[in-house]
């Protein structure tokens, strides 16, 4: 897991991504100059993470040595609808 912690004034939203494929994926946010996130998503796994509202989640799928960018998703579409309960869980993970 790789995360670049944001500056204090960056507003973040709680997001959830589910890997519904039978393959391992790498999810990455790299389009924000003040924020970077990279995590492995195993098949069937759901990941909670915080990201800037305007961030783009890159989903890389592939085998051992190579991977391809298979999707780009706006983080605002992954925003958790009721973040209060899940936010407490995510706070423990940060």
mmCIF file of N, CA and C in Angstrom:
data_model
loop_
_atom_site.group_PDB
_atom_site.id
_atom_site.type_symbol
_atom_site.label_atom_id
_atom_site.label_comp_id
_atom_site.label_asym_id
_atom_site.label_seq_id
_atom_site.Cartn_x
_atom_site.Cartn_y
_atom_site.Cartn_z
ATOM 1 N N UNK A 1 0.846 -1.170 0.000
ATOM 2 C CA UNK A 1 0.000 0.000 0.000
ATOM 3 C C UNK A 1 0.892 1.234 0.000
ATOM 4 N N UNK A 2 0.622 2.151 -0.900
ATOM 5 C CA UNK A 2 1.362 3.396 -0.971
ATOM 6 C C UNK A 2 0.375 4.545 -0.904
ATOM 7 N N UNK A 3 0.627 5.490 -0.016
ATOM 8 C CA UNK A 3 -0.207 6.674 0.081
ATOM 9 C C UNK A 3 0.670 7.879 0.331
ATOM 10 N N UNK A 4 0.399 8.946 -0.369
ATOM 11 C CA UNK A 4 1.024 10.232 -0.104
ATOM 12 C C UNK A 4 -0.020 11.045 0.620
ATOM 13 N N UNK A 5 0.248 11.384 1.857
ATOM 14 C CA UNK A 5 -0.737 12.096 2.657
ATOM 15 C C UNK A 5 -0.933 13.509 2.140
ATOM 16 N N UNK A 6 -2.184 13.952 2.065
ATOM 17 C CA UNK A 6 -2.482 15.268 1.515
ATOM 18 C C UNK A 6 -2.136 16.387 2.480
ATOM 19 N N UNK A 7 -2.067 17.591 1.930
ATOM 20 C CA UNK A 7 -1.897 18.762 2.771
ATOM 21 C C UNK A 7 -3.174 18.964 3.578
ATOM 22 N N UNK A 8 -3.082 19.681 4.665
ATOM 23 C CA UNK A 8 -4.198 19.823 5.601
ATOM 24 C C UNK A 8 -5.435 20.454 4.969
ATOM 25 N N UNK A 9 -5.274 21.304 3.964
ATOM 26 C CA UNK A 9 -6.423 22.011 3.404
ATOM 27 C C UNK A 9 -7.095 21.265 2.253
ATOM 28 N N UNK A 10 -6.676 20.051 1.942
ATOM 29 C CA UNK A 10 -7.270 19.277 0.862
ATOM 30 C C UNK A 10 -8.487 18.525 1.394
ATOM 31 N N UNK A 11 -9.641 18.755 0.787
ATOM 32 C CA UNK A 11 -10.874 18.103 1.212
ATOM 33 C C UNK A 11 -10.991 16.731 0.544
ATOM 34 N N UNK A 12 -11.229 15.705 1.361
ATOM 35 C CA UNK A 12 -11.285 14.337 0.853
ATOM 36 C C UNK A 12 -12.677 13.745 1.042
ATOM 37 N N UNK A 13 -13.042 12.831 0.139
ATOM 38 C CA UNK A 13 -14.294 12.100 0.268
ATOM 39 C C UNK A 13 -13.975 10.630 0.520
ATOM 40 N N UNK A 14 -14.877 9.939 1.198
ATOM 41 C CA UNK A 14 -14.717 8.510 1.442
ATOM 42 C C UNK A 14 -15.270 7.754 0.239
ATOM 43 N N UNK A 15 -14.453 6.865 -0.322
ATOM 44 C CA UNK A 15 -14.824 6.119 -1.527
ATOM 45 C C UNK A 15 -14.727 4.622 -1.273
ATOM 46 N N UNK A 16 -15.433 3.867 -2.102
ATOM 47 C CA UNK A 16 -15.378 2.413 -2.036
ATOM 48 C C UNK A 16 -15.239 1.862 -3.449
ATOM 49 N N UNK A 17 -14.266 0.972 -3.640
ATOM 50 C CA UNK A 17 -14.068 0.301 -4.926
ATOM 51 C C UNK A 17 -14.115 -1.204 -4.695
ATOM 52 N N UNK A 18 -14.827 -1.925 -5.552
ATOM 53 C CA UNK A 18 -14.911 -3.387 -5.466
ATOM 54 C C UNK A 18 -14.298 -3.997 -6.716
ATOM 55 N N UNK A 19 -13.378 -4.915 -6.521
ATOM 56 C CA UNK A 19 -12.789 -5.658 -7.638
ATOM 57 C C UNK A 19 -13.690 -6.857 -7.917
ATOM 58 N N UNK A 20 -14.501 -6.752 -8.948
ATOM 59 C CA UNK A 20 -15.452 -7.806 -9.285
ATOM 60 C C UNK A 20 -14.915 -8.760 -10.344
ATOM 61 N N UNK A 21 -13.619 -8.685 -10.610
ATOM 62 C CA UNK A 21 -13.003 -9.548 -11.615
ATOM 63 C C UNK A 21 -12.305 -10.729 -10.938
ATOM 64 N N UNK A 22 -11.933 -11.742 -11.712
ATOM 65 C CA UNK A 22 -11.167 -12.856 -11.148
ATOM 66 C C UNK A 22 -9.664 -12.583 -11.110
ATOM 67 N N UNK A 23 -9.257 -11.365 -11.463
ATOM 68 C CA UNK A 23 -7.835 -11.017 -11.519
ATOM 69 C C UNK A 23 -7.468 -10.013 -10.437
ATOM 70 N N UNK A 24 -6.202 -10.039 -10.035
ATOM 71 C CA UNK A 24 -5.685 -9.035 -9.124
ATOM 72 C C UNK A 24 -5.593 -7.708 -9.880
ATOM 73 N N UNK A 25 -5.875 -6.609 -9.189
ATOM 74 C CA UNK A 25 -5.798 -5.285 -9.798
ATOM 75 C C UNK A 25 -4.945 -4.366 -8.934
ATOM 76 N N UNK A 26 -4.379 -3.367 -9.575
ATOM 77 C CA UNK A 26 -3.717 -2.267 -8.873
ATOM 78 C C UNK A 26 -4.596 -1.049 -9.101
ATOM 79 N N UNK A 27 -5.018 -0.397 -8.010
ATOM 80 C CA UNK A 27 -5.765 0.850 -8.168
ATOM 81 C C UNK A 27 -4.843 1.990 -7.771
ATOM 82 N N UNK A 28 -4.966 3.087 -8.505
ATOM 83 C CA UNK A 28 -4.013 4.183 -8.319
ATOM 84 C C UNK A 28 -4.710 5.518 -8.576
ATOM 85 N N UNK A 29 -4.384 6.496 -7.742
ATOM 86 C CA UNK A 29 -4.777 7.882 -7.994
ATOM 87 C C UNK A 29 -3.490 8.664 -8.150
ATOM 88 N N UNK A 30 -3.294 9.218 -9.325
ATOM 89 C CA UNK A 30 -2.046 9.925 -9.596
ATOM 90 C C UNK A 30 -2.277 11.261 -10.291
ATOM 91 N N UNK A 31 -3.525 11.665 -10.460
ATOM 92 C CA UNK A 31 -3.791 12.895 -11.209
ATOM 93 C C UNK A 31 -3.840 14.144 -10.333
ATOM 94 N N UNK A 32 -3.592 14.008 -9.051
ATOM 95 C CA UNK A 32 -3.622 15.150 -8.139
ATOM 96 C C UNK A 32 -2.202 15.459 -7.670
ATOM 97 N N UNK A 33 -1.764 16.708 -7.766
ATOM 98 C CA UNK A 33 -0.392 17.031 -7.360
ATOM 99 C C UNK A 33 -0.146 16.893 -5.859
ATOM 100 N N UNK A 34 -1.210 16.946 -5.050
ATOM 101 C CA UNK A 34 -1.064 16.882 -3.594
ATOM 102 C C UNK A 34 -1.523 15.558 -2.995
ATOM 103 N N UNK A 35 -1.785 14.566 -3.840
ATOM 104 C CA UNK A 35 -2.326 13.307 -3.330
ATOM 105 C C UNK A 35 -1.910 12.162 -4.243
ATOM 106 N N UNK A 36 -1.531 11.046 -3.630
ATOM 107 C CA UNK A 36 -1.198 9.841 -4.405
ATOM 108 C C UNK A 36 -1.623 8.626 -3.600
ATOM 109 N N UNK A 37 -2.235 7.669 -4.263
ATOM 110 C CA UNK A 37 -2.666 6.444 -3.605
ATOM 111 C C UNK A 37 -2.420 5.283 -4.556
ATOM 112 N N UNK A 38 -1.934 4.187 -4.022
ATOM 113 C CA UNK A 38 -1.768 2.963 -4.806
ATOM 114 C C UNK A 38 -2.016 1.772 -3.889
ATOM 115 N N UNK A 39 -2.917 0.889 -4.306
ATOM 116 C CA UNK A 39 -3.253 -0.289 -3.505
ATOM 117 C C UNK A 39 -3.513 -1.488 -4.411
ATOM 118 N N UNK A 40 -3.331 -2.656 -3.851
ATOM 119 C CA UNK A 40 -3.659 -3.901 -4.541
ATOM 120 C C UNK A 40 -5.089 -4.277 -4.167
ATOM 121 N N UNK A 41 -5.883 -4.642 -5.176
ATOM 122 C CA UNK A 41 -7.252 -5.113 -4.956
ATOM 123 C C UNK A 41 -7.335 -6.561 -5.428
ATOM 124 N N UNK A 42 -7.503 -7.468 -4.494
ATOM 125 C CA UNK A 42 -7.604 -8.885 -4.831
ATOM 126 C C UNK A 42 -9.009 -9.194 -5.349
ATOM 127 N N UNK A 43 -9.173 -10.279 -6.095
ATOM 128 C CA UNK A 43 -10.495 -10.630 -6.630
ATOM 129 C C UNK A 43 -11.549 -10.694 -5.518
ATOM 130 N N UNK A 44 -12.668 -10.009 -5.744
ATOM 131 C CA UNK A 44 -13.756 -9.992 -4.772
ATOM 132 C C UNK A 44 -13.578 -9.024 -3.617
ATOM 133 N N UNK A 45 -12.452 -8.341 -3.543
ATOM 134 C CA UNK A 45 -12.171 -7.444 -2.418
ATOM 135 C C UNK A 45 -12.807 -6.074 -2.626
ATOM 136 N N UNK A 46 -13.286 -5.488 -1.521
ATOM 137 C CA UNK A 46 -13.786 -4.111 -1.512
ATOM 138 C C UNK A 46 -12.796 -3.271 -0.728
ATOM 139 N N UNK A 47 -12.439 -2.115 -1.270
ATOM 140 C CA UNK A 47 -11.473 -1.227 -0.624
ATOM 141 C C UNK A 47 -12.126 0.107 -0.293
ATOM 142 N N UNK A 48 -11.937 0.561 0.939
ATOM 143 C CA UNK A 48 -12.330 1.908 1.346
ATOM 144 C C UNK A 48 -11.092 2.782 1.306
ATOM 145 N N UNK A 49 -11.241 3.991 0.785
ATOM 146 C CA UNK A 49 -10.125 4.929 0.752
ATOM 147 C C UNK A 49 -10.672 6.345 0.672
ATOM 148 N N UNK A 50 -9.839 7.283 1.037
ATOM 149 C CA UNK A 50 -10.196 8.702 0.927
ATOM 150 C C UNK A 50 -9.454 9.280 -0.271
ATOM 151 N N UNK A 51 -10.143 10.190 -0.983
ATOM 152 C CA UNK A 51 -9.551 10.788 -2.177
ATOM 153 C C UNK A 51 -10.154 12.169 -2.403
ATOM 154 N N UNK A 52 -9.437 13.041 -3.122
ATOM 155 C CA UNK A 52 -10.020 14.331 -3.493
ATOM 156 C C UNK A 52 -11.248 14.113 -4.379
ATOM 157 N N UNK A 53 -12.224 14.992 -4.281
ATOM 158 C CA UNK A 53 -13.474 14.875 -5.034
ATOM 159 C C UNK A 53 -13.228 14.775 -6.535
ATOM 160 N N UNK A 54 -12.251 15.511 -7.040
ATOM 161 C CA UNK A 54 -12.007 15.545 -8.490
ATOM 162 C C UNK A 54 -10.972 14.518 -8.957
ATOM 163 N N UNK A 55 -10.568 13.606 -8.083
ATOM 164 C CA UNK A 55 -9.551 12.610 -8.442
ATOM 165 C C UNK A 55 -10.113 11.560 -9.399
ATOM 166 N N UNK A 56 -9.202 10.947 -10.143
ATOM 167 C CA UNK A 56 -9.534 9.858 -11.061
ATOM 168 C C UNK A 56 -8.848 8.588 -10.566
ATOM 169 N N UNK A 57 -9.609 7.526 -10.399
ATOM 170 C CA UNK A 57 -9.057 6.244 -9.980
ATOM 171 C C UNK A 57 -8.681 5.450 -11.227
ATOM 172 N N UNK A 58 -7.407 5.092 -11.335
ATOM 173 C CA UNK A 58 -6.940 4.242 -12.432
ATOM 174 C C UNK A 58 -6.986 2.798 -11.954
ATOM 175 N N UNK A 59 -7.522 1.915 -12.780
ATOM 176 C CA UNK A 59 -7.579 0.492 -12.460
ATOM 177 C C UNK A 59 -6.683 -0.241 -13.449
ATOM 178 N N UNK A 60 -5.625 -0.851 -12.938
ATOM 179 C CA UNK A 60 -4.667 -1.589 -13.763
ATOM 180 C C UNK A 60 -4.871 -3.077 -13.513
ATOM 181 N N UNK A 61 -5.057 -3.828 -14.592
ATOM 182 C CA UNK A 61 -5.292 -5.266 -14.509
ATOM 183 C C UNK A 61 -4.233 -5.978 -15.323
ATOM 184 N N UNK A 62 -3.778 -7.097 -14.832
ATOM 185 C CA UNK A 62 -2.808 -7.841 -15.615
ATOM 186 C C UNK A 62 -2.192 -8.976 -14.851
ATOM 187 N N UNK A 63 -1.189 -9.543 -15.462
ATOM 188 C CA UNK A 63 -0.498 -10.681 -14.886
ATOM 189 C C UNK A 63 0.763 -10.205 -14.175
ATOM 190 N N UNK A 64 1.656 -11.130 -13.879
ATOM 191 C CA UNK A 64 2.793 -10.880 -13.001
ATOM 192 C C UNK A 64 3.667 -9.703 -13.422
ATOM 193 N N UNK A 65 4.133 -9.690 -14.647
ATOM 194 C CA UNK A 65 5.113 -8.694 -15.058
ATOM 195 C C UNK A 65 4.475 -7.481 -15.716
ATOM 196 N N UNK A 66 3.396 -7.685 -16.435
ATOM 197 C CA UNK A 66 2.801 -6.573 -17.166
ATOM 198 C C UNK A 66 1.378 -6.313 -16.690
ATOM 199 N N UNK A 67 0.965 -5.083 -16.842
ATOM 200 C CA UNK A 67 -0.418 -4.729 -16.542
ATOM 201 C C UNK A 67 -0.856 -3.659 -17.525
ATOM 202 N N UNK A 68 -2.155 -3.560 -17.720
ATOM 203 C CA UNK A 68 -2.685 -2.542 -18.612
ATOM 204 C C UNK A 68 -3.688 -1.695 -17.843
ATOM 205 N N UNK A 69 -3.788 -0.450 -18.241
ATOM 206 C CA UNK A 69 -4.795 0.435 -17.666
ATOM 207 C C UNK A 69 -6.133 -0.003 -18.246
ATOM 208 N N UNK A 70 -6.959 -0.630 -17.438
ATOM 209 C CA UNK A 70 -8.209 -1.175 -17.952
ATOM 210 C C UNK A 70 -9.408 -0.267 -17.727
ATOM 211 N N UNK A 71 -9.290 0.715 -16.824
ATOM 212 C CA UNK A 71 -10.415 1.614 -16.568
ATOM 213 C C UNK A 71 -9.939 2.843 -15.808
ATOM 214 N N UNK A 72 -10.649 3.931 -15.985
ATOM 215 C CA UNK A 72 -10.457 5.149 -15.196
ATOM 216 C C UNK A 72 -11.836 5.571 -14.707
ATOM 217 N N UNK A 73 -11.960 5.764 -13.398
ATOM 218 C CA UNK A 73 -13.256 6.046 -12.783
ATOM 219 C C UNK A 73 -13.149 7.331 -11.972
ATOM 220 N N UNK A 74 -14.111 8.232 -12.136
ATOM 221 C CA UNK A 74 -14.153 9.452 -11.326
ATOM 222 C C UNK A 74 -14.467 9.070 -9.881
ATOM 223 N N UNK A 75 -13.652 9.533 -8.939
ATOM 224 C CA UNK A 75 -13.847 9.178 -7.525
ATOM 225 C C UNK A 75 -15.193 9.651 -6.999
ATOM 226 N N UNK A 76 -15.725 10.731 -7.557
ATOM 227 C CA UNK A 76 -17.022 11.202 -7.085
ATOM 228 C C UNK A 76 -18.119 10.167 -7.324
ATOM 229 N N UNK A 77 -17.937 9.269 -8.316
ATOM 230 C CA UNK A 77 -18.926 8.207 -8.543
ATOM 231 C C UNK A 77 -18.732 7.040 -7.576
ATOM 232 N N UNK A 78 -17.591 6.983 -6.900
ATOM 233 C CA UNK A 78 -17.305 5.933 -5.916
ATOM 234 C C UNK A 78 -17.576 6.394 -4.487
ATOM 235 N N UNK A 79 -18.067 7.622 -4.348
ATOM 236 C CA UNK A 79 -18.293 8.203 -3.029
ATOM 237 C C UNK A 79 -19.308 7.375 -2.244
ATOM 238 N N UNK A 80 -18.977 7.090 -0.984
ATOM 239 C CA UNK A 80 -19.868 6.347 -0.090
ATOM 240 C C UNK A 80 -21.046 7.245 0.252
ATOM 241 N N UNK A 81 -22.258 6.716 0.101
ATOM 242 C CA UNK A 81 -23.472 7.519 0.305
ATOM 243 C C UNK A 81 -23.721 7.859 1.771
ATOM 244 N N UNK A 82 -23.417 6.942 2.687
ATOM 245 C CA UNK A 82 -23.602 7.180 4.116
ATOM 246 C C UNK A 82 -22.257 6.994 4.806
ATOM 247 N N UNK A 83 -21.401 8.013 4.764
ATOM 248 C CA UNK A 83 -20.026 7.842 5.235
ATOM 249 C C UNK A 83 -19.848 7.784 6.747
ATOM 250 N N UNK A 84 -20.869 8.109 7.538
ATOM 251 C CA UNK A 84 -20.672 8.190 8.987
ATOM 252 C C UNK A 84 -20.185 6.877 9.594
ATOM 253 N N UNK A 85 -20.896 5.798 9.344
ATOM 254 C CA UNK A 85 -20.515 4.509 9.934
ATOM 255 C C UNK A 85 -19.218 3.995 9.328
ATOM 256 N N UNK A 86 -19.097 4.062 8.019
ATOM 257 C CA UNK A 86 -17.886 3.570 7.363
ATOM 258 C C UNK A 86 -16.698 4.490 7.605
ATOM 259 N N UNK A 87 -16.967 5.768 7.807
ATOM 260 C CA UNK A 87 -15.884 6.715 8.077
ATOM 261 C C UNK A 87 -15.137 6.369 9.350
ATOM 262 N N UNK A 88 -15.855 5.906 10.354
ATOM 263 C CA UNK A 88 -15.209 5.499 11.607
ATOM 264 C C UNK A 88 -14.296 4.303 11.372
ATOM 265 N N UNK A 89 -14.739 3.378 10.534
ATOM 266 C CA UNK A 89 -13.899 2.224 10.191
ATOM 267 C C UNK A 89 -12.687 2.681 9.396
ATOM 268 N N UNK A 90 -12.901 3.554 8.425
ATOM 269 C CA UNK A 90 -11.803 4.045 7.591
ATOM 270 C C UNK A 90 -10.786 4.819 8.418
ATOM 271 N N UNK A 91 -11.243 5.539 9.442
ATOM 272 C CA UNK A 91 -10.318 6.279 10.305
ATOM 273 C C UNK A 91 -9.347 5.332 10.998
ATOM 274 N N UNK A 92 -9.817 4.153 11.362
ATOM 275 C CA UNK A 92 -8.945 3.169 12.003
ATOM 276 C C UNK A 92 -7.941 2.580 11.022
ATOM 277 N N UNK A 93 -8.281 2.587 9.737
ATOM 278 C CA UNK A 93 -7.391 2.036 8.721
ATOM 279 C C UNK A 93 -6.324 3.026 8.287
ATOM 280 N N UNK A 94 -6.589 4.325 8.428
ATOM 281 C CA UNK A 94 -5.636 5.362 7.974
ATOM 282 C C UNK A 94 -4.369 5.347 8.790
#
